[in-house]
Short mmCIF file of C-alpha atoms in Angstrom, two decimals:
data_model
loop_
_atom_site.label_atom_id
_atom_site.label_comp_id
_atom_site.label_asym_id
_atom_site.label_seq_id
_atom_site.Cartn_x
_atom_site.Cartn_y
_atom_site.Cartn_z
CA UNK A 1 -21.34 6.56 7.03
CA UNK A 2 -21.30 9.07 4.01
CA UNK A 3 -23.86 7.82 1.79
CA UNK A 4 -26.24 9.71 0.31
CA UNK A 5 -28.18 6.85 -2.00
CA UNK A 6 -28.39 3.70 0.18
CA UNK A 7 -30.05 0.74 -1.29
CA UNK A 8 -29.24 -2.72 0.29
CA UNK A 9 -30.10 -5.96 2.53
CA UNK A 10 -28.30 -8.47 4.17
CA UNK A 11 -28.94 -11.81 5.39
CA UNK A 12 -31.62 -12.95 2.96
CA UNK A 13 -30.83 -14.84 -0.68
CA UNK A 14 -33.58 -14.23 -2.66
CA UNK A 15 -32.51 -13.73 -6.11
CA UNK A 16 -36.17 -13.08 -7.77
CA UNK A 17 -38.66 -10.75 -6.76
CA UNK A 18 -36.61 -10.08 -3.43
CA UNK A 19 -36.32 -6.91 -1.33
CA UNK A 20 -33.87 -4.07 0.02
CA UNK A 21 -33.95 -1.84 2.76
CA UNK A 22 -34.57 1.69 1.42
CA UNK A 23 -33.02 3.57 4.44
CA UNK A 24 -30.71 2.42 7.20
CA UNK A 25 -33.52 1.33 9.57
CA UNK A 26 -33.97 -1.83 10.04
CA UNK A 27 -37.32 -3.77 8.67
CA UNK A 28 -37.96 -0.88 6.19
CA UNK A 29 -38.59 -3.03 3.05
CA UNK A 30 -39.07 -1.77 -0.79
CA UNK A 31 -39.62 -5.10 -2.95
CA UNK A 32 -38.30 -5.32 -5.94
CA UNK A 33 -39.43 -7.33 -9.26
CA UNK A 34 -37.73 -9.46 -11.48
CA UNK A 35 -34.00 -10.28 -10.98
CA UNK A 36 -31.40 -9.15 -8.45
CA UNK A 37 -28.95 -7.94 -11.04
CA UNK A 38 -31.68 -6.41 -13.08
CA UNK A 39 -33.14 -4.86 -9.96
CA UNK A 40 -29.75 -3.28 -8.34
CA UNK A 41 -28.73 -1.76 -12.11
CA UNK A 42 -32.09 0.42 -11.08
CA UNK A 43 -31.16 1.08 -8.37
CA UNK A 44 -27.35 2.58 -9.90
CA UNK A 45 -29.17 3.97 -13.06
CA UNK A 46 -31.39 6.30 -10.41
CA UNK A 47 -28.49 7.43 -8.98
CA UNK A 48 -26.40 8.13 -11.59
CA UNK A 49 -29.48 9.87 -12.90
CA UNK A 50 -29.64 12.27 -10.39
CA UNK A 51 -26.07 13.25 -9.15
CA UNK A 52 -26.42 14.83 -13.15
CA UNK A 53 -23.28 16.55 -13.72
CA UNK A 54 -21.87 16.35 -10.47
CA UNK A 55 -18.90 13.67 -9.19
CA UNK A 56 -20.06 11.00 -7.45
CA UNK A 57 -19.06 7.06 -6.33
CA UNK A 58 -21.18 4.30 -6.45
CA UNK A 59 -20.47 0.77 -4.60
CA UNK A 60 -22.67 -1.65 -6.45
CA UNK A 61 -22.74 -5.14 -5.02
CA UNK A 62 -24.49 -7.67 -6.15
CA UNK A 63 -25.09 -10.82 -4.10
CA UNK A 64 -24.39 -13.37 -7.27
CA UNK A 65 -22.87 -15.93 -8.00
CA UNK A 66 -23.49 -16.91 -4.21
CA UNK A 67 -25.19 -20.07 -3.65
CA UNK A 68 -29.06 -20.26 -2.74
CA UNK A 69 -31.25 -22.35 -1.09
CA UNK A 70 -33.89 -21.03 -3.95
CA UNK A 71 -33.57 -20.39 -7.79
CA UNK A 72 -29.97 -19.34 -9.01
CA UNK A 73 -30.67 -17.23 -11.99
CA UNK A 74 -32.99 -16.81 -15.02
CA UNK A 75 -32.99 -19.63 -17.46
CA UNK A 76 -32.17 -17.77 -20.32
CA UNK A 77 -28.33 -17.42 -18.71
CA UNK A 78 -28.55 -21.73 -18.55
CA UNK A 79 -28.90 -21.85 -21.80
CA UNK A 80 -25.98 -20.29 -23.06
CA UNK A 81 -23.48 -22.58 -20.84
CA UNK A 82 -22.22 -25.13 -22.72
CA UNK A 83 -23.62 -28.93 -22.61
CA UNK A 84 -20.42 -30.14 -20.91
CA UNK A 85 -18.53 -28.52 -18.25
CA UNK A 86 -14.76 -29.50 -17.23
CA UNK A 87 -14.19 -29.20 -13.46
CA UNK A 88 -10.36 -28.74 -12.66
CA UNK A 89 -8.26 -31.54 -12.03
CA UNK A 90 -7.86 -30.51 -8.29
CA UNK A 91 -11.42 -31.18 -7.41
CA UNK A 92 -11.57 -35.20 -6.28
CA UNK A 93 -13.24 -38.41 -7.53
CA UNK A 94 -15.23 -38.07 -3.97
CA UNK A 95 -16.37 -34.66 -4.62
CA UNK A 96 -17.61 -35.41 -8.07
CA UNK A 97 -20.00 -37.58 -7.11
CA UNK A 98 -21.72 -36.34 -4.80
CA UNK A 99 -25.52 -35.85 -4.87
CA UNK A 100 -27.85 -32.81 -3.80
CA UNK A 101 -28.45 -29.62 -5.64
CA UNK A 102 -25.75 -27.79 -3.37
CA UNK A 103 -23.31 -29.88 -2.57
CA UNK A 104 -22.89 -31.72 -6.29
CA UNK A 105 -19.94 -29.85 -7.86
CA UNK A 106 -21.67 -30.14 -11.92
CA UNK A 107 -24.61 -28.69 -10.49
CA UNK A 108 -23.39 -26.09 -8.71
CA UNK A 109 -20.94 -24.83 -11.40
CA UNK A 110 -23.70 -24.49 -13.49
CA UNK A 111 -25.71 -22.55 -11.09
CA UNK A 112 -22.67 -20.23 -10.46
CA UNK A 113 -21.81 -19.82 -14.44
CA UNK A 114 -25.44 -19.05 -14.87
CA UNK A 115 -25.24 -16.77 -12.21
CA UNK A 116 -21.83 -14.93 -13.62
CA UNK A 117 -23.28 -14.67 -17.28
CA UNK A 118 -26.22 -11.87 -15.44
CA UNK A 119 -23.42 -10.40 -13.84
CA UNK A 120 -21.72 -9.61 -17.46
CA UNK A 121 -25.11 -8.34 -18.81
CA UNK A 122 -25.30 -6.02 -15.77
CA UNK A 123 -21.80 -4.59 -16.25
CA UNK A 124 -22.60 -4.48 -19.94
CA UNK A 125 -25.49 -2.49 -18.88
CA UNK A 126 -23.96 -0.51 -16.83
CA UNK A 127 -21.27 0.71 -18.82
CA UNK A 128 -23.87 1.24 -21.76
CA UNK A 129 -25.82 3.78 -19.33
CA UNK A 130 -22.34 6.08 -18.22
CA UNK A 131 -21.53 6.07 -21.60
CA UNK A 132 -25.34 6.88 -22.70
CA UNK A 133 -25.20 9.80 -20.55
CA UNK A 134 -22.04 11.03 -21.42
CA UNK A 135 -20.33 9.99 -17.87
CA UNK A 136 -18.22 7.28 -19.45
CA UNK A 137 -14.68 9.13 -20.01
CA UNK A 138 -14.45 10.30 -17.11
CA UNK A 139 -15.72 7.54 -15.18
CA UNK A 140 -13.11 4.50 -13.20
CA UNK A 141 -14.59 1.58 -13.28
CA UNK A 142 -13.41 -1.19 -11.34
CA UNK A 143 -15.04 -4.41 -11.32
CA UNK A 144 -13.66 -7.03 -8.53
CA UNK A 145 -15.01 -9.56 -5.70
CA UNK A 146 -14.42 -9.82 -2.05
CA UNK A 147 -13.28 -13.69 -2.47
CA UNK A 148 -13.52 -16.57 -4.40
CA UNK A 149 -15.13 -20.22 -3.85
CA UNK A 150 -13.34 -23.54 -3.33
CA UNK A 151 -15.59 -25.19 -6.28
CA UNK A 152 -14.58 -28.38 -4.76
CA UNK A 153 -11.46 -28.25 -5.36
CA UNK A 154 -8.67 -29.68 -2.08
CA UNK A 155 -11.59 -31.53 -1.55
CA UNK A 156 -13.55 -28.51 0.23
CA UNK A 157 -17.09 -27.81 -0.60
CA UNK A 158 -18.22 -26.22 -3.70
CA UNK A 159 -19.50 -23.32 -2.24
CA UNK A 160 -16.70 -22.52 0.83
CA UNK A 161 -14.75 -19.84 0.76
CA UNK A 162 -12.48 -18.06 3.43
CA UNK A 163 -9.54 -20.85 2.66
CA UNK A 164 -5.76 -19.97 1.58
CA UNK A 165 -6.12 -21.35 -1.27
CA UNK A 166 -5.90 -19.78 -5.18
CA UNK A 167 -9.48 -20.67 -5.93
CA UNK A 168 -10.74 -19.00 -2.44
CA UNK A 169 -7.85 -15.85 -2.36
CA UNK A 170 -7.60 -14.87 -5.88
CA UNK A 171 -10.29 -12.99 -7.28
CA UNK A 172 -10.93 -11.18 -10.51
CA UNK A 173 -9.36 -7.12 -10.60
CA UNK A 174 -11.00 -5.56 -14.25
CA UNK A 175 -10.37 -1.52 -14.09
CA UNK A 176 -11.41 1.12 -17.09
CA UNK A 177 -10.74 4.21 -17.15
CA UNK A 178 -10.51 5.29 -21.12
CA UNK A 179 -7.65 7.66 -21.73
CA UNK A 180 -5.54 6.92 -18.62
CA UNK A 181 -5.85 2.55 -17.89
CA UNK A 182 -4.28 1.27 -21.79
CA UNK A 183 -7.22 -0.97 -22.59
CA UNK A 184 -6.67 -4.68 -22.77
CA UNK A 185 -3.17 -4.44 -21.15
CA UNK A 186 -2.41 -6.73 -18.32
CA UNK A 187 -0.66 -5.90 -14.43
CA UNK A 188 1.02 -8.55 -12.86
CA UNK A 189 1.87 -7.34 -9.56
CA UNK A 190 -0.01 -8.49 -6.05
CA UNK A 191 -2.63 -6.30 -5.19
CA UNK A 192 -4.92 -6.89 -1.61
CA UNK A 193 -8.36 -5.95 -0.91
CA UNK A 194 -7.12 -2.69 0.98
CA UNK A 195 -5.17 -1.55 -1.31
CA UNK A 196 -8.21 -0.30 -3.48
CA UNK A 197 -9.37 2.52 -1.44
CA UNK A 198 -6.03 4.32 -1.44
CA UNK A 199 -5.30 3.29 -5.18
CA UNK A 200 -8.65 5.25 -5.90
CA UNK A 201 -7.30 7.96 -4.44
CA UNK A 202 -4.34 8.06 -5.73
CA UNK A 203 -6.07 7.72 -9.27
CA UNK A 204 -8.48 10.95 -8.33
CA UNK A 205 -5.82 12.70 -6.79
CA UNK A 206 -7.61 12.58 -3.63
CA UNK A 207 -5.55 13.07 -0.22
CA UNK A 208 -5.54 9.07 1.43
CA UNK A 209 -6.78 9.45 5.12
CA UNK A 210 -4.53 8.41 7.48
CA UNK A 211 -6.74 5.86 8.85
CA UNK A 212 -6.72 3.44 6.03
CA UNK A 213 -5.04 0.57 5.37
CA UNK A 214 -3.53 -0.21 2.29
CA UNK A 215 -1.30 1.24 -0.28
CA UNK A 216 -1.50 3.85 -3.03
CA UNK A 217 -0.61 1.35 -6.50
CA UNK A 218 -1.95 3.86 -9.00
CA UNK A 219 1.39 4.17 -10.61
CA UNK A 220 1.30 0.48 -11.23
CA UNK A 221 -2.31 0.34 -12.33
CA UNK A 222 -1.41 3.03 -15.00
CA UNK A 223 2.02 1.02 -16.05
CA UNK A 224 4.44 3.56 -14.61
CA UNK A 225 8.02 2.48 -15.57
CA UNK A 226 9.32 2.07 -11.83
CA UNK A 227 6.46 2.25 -9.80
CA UNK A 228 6.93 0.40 -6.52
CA UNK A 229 5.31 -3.31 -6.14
CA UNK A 230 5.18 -5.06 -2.92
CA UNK A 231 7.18 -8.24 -2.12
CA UNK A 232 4.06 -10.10 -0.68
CA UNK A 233 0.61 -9.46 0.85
CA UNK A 234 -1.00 -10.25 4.04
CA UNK A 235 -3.92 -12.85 3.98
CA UNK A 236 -6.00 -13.78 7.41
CA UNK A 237 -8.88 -15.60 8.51
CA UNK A 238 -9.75 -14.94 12.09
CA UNK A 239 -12.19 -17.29 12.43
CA UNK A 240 -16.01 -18.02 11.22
CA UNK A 241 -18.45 -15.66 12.36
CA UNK A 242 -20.13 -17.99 14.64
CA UNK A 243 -16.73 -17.95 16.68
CA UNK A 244 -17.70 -18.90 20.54
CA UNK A 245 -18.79 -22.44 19.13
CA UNK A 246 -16.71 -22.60 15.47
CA UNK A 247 -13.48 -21.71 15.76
CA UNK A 248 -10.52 -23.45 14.25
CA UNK A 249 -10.79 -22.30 11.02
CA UNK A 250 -8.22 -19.37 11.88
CA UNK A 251 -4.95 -18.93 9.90
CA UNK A 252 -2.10 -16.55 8.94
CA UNK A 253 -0.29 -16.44 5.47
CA UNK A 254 1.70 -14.93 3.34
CA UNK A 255 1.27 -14.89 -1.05
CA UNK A 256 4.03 -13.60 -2.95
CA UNK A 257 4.19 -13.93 -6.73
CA UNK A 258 4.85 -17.21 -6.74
CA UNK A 259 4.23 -18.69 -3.38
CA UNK A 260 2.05 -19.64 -0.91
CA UNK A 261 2.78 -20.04 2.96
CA UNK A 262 0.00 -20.63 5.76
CA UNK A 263 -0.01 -21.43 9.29
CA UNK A 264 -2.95 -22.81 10.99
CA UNK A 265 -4.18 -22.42 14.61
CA UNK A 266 -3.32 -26.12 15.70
CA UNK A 267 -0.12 -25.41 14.18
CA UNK A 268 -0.53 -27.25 10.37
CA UNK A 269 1.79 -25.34 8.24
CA UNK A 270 1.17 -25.17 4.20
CA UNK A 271 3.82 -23.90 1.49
CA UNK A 272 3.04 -24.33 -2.24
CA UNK A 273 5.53 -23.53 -5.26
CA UNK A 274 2.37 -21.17 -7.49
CA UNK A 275 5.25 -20.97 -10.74
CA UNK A 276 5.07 -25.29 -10.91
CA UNK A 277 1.97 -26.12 -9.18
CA UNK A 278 -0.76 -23.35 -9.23
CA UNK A 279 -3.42 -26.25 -8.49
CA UNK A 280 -1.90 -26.51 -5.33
CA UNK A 281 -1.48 -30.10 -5.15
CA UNK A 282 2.09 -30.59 -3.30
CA UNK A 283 2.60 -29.13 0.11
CA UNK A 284 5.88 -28.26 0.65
CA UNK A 285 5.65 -27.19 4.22
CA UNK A 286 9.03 -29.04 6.09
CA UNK A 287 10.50 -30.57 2.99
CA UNK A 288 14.27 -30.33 3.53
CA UNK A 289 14.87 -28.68 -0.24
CA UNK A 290 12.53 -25.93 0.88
CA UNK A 291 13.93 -25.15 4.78
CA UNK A 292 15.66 -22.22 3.39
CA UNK A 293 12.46 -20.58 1.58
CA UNK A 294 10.11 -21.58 4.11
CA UNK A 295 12.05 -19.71 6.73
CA UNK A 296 12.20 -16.77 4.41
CA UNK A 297 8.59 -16.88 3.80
CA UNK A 298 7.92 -17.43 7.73
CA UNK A 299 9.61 -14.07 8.16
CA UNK A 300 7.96 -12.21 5.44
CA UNK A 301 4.42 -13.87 7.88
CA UNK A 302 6.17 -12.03 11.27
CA UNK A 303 6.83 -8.90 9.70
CA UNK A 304 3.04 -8.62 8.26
CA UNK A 305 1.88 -9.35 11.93
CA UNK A 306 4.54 -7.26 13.70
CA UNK A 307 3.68 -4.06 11.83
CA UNK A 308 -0.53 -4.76 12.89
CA UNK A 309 0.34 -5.95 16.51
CA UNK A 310 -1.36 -8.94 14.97
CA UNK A 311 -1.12 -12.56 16.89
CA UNK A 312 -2.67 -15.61 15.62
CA UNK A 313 -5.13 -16.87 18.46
CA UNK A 314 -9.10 -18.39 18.81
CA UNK A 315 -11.02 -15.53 17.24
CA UNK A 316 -8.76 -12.93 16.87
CA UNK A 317 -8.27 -9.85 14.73
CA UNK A 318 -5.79 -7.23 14.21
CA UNK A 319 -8.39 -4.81 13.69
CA UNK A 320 -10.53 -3.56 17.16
CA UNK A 321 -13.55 -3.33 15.37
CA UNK A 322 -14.98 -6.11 13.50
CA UNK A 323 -18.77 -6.53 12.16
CA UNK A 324 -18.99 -10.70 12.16
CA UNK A 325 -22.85 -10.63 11.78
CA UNK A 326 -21.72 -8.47 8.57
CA UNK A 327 -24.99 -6.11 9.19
CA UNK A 328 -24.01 -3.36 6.67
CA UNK A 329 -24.40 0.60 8.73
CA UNK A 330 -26.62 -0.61 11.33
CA UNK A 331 -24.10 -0.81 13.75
CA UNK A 332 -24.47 -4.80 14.87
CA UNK A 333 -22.12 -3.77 17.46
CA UNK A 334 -22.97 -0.63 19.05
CA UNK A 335 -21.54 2.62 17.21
CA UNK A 336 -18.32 2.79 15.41
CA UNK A 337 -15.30 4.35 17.29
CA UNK A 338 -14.22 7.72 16.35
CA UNK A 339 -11.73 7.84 13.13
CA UNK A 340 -9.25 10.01 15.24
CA UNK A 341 -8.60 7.23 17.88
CA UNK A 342 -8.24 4.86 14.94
CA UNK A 343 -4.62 3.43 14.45
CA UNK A 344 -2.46 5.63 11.76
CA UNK A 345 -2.17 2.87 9.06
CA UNK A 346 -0.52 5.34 7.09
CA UNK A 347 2.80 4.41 9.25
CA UNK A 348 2.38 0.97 8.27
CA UNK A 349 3.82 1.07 5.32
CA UNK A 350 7.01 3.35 5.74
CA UNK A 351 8.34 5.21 2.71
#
């Protein structure tokens, strides 16, 4: 896979005194003392350490603000929350009383604002090191999340995610870069989870590889007057990863600036106006004053599959390859096809 440092796990959520694997073979434990987020930052500070002055990337994932069957977080990071927490108005009078450590949505927002306070220390701690050993001007750092969580809100469990909805989709997209990224300014164009890859590049000056999808929005990450935004972005759940028993949960959609359009498997269809109701409380889907949008949006949805060969069916993904047991390298699936017989994403996005 390319990496030279590799320390990681997967399918455990042990928060204190847990464990990695310290090479790519399976069952090849190093245990590791005190906190995750403590524990991973020395991990990165090792590495940093030793690539000295040389370039390097580093992919530092954290497993927080997850939920847990054990303890969430130190309690040092409870007691800076405040005493009273506001859940939004889109989480119901049914959710908010319900009982059990997990499933109660007070509870659990503590947990997972406990859990988010470490993760600021650790980026704070991070930074401090790169900038301790001189590495911090010439360093992009991006800090982001691979999704979101309900929180309870559409009446969906606090701690579900993989829903078309803002709480679930939208996720956080912080970037520094001192001397090129204007600190404190704000984008407001629609970035996806592919797109970072070739943005990276284009930021490094790095050729993209034909094989990946995405596209290059450096310009707009550095505020280029003119620099190309996309009309919408693609957004897809092909199922739970349990599929020959669970499916159902698959869906197609569509997010532009300001809407929202999603089509289920059994056919449910979902439309909400983000400018006048980013809570997502009125589904427009079939109203009469919306036919004409809706059909525009439903187009925008064909195009997006069209271009992937993608078709919304029982455990299907546009992609031939895909790791649902999420084992990280170890190759749940056999070995990984070679890049050259990969599709040429590069085409899917025409100039």
């Amino acid at each position: 896979m390319g990496f030279e440092f590799w320390r990681a796990y997967n399918m455990h959520m042990v928060y204190f005194n847990g464990f990695i694997n310290s090479t790519t073979r399976d069952f090849d434990f190093e245990k590791w003392e005190g906190y995750e987020t403590e524990a991973l930052n020395r991990y990165a500070f090792q590495f940093i350490d030793q690539c000295g002055d040389e370039p390097f990337a580093l992919f530092l994932s954290p497993h927080q603000p997850h939920g847990t069957p054990f303890d969430y977080a130190p309690e040092r990071y409870y007691a800076r929350l405040p005493e009273r927490l506001e859940l939004p108005p889109n989480v119901p009078e049914r959710m908010r009383g319900l009982k059990g450590e997990r499933q109660n949505p007070w509870s659990s927002y503590r947990n997972y604002l406990a859990m988010t306070l470490a993760l600021d220390d650790m980026l704070g701690e991070l930074l401090d090191r790169l900038e301790a050993r001189g590495k911090a001007a010439n360093t992009i750092v991006v800090f982001t999340s691979d999704h979101g969580t309900q929180g309870g809100s559409q009446g969906i469990p606090f701690w579900t995610k993989k829903r078309p909805y803002e709480e679930s989709l939208r996720v956080p997209c912080v970037a520094r870069w001192p001397g090129f990224l204007e600190g404190g300014a704000r984008r407001d164009f629609l970035h996806a989870p592919v797109d970072f890859f070739p943005t990276l590049c284009g930021l490094c000056g790095t050729p993209i590889p034909r094989t990946v999808e995405g596209r290059d929005l450096s310009a707009a990450w550095l505020g280029r007057p003119g620099a190309g935004e996309q009309e919408s972005v693609f957004c897809m759940n092909f199922g739970s990863q349990h599929d020959w028993y669970d499916d159902g949960d698959e869906w197609r959609g569509v997010r532009t600036k300001t809407r929202q359009f999603t089509r289920w498997l059994d056919g449910r269809e979902e439309l909400f106006d983000l400018a006048n109701d980013p809570l997502q409380t009125r589904n427009l889907a079939g109203e009469p004053a919306w036919r004409e949008e809706q059909a525009a949006l439903e187009r925008m949805l064909a195009e997006h599959q069209a271009r992937r060969g993608d078709t919304l069916a029982p455990c299907s993904s546009y992609r031939a390859w895909v790791d649902s047991q999420r084992r990280p390298i170890r190759n749940a699936f056999g070995p990984l096809s070679d890049p050259e017989g990969e599709p040429d994403w590069s085409l899917l996005y025409p100039a």
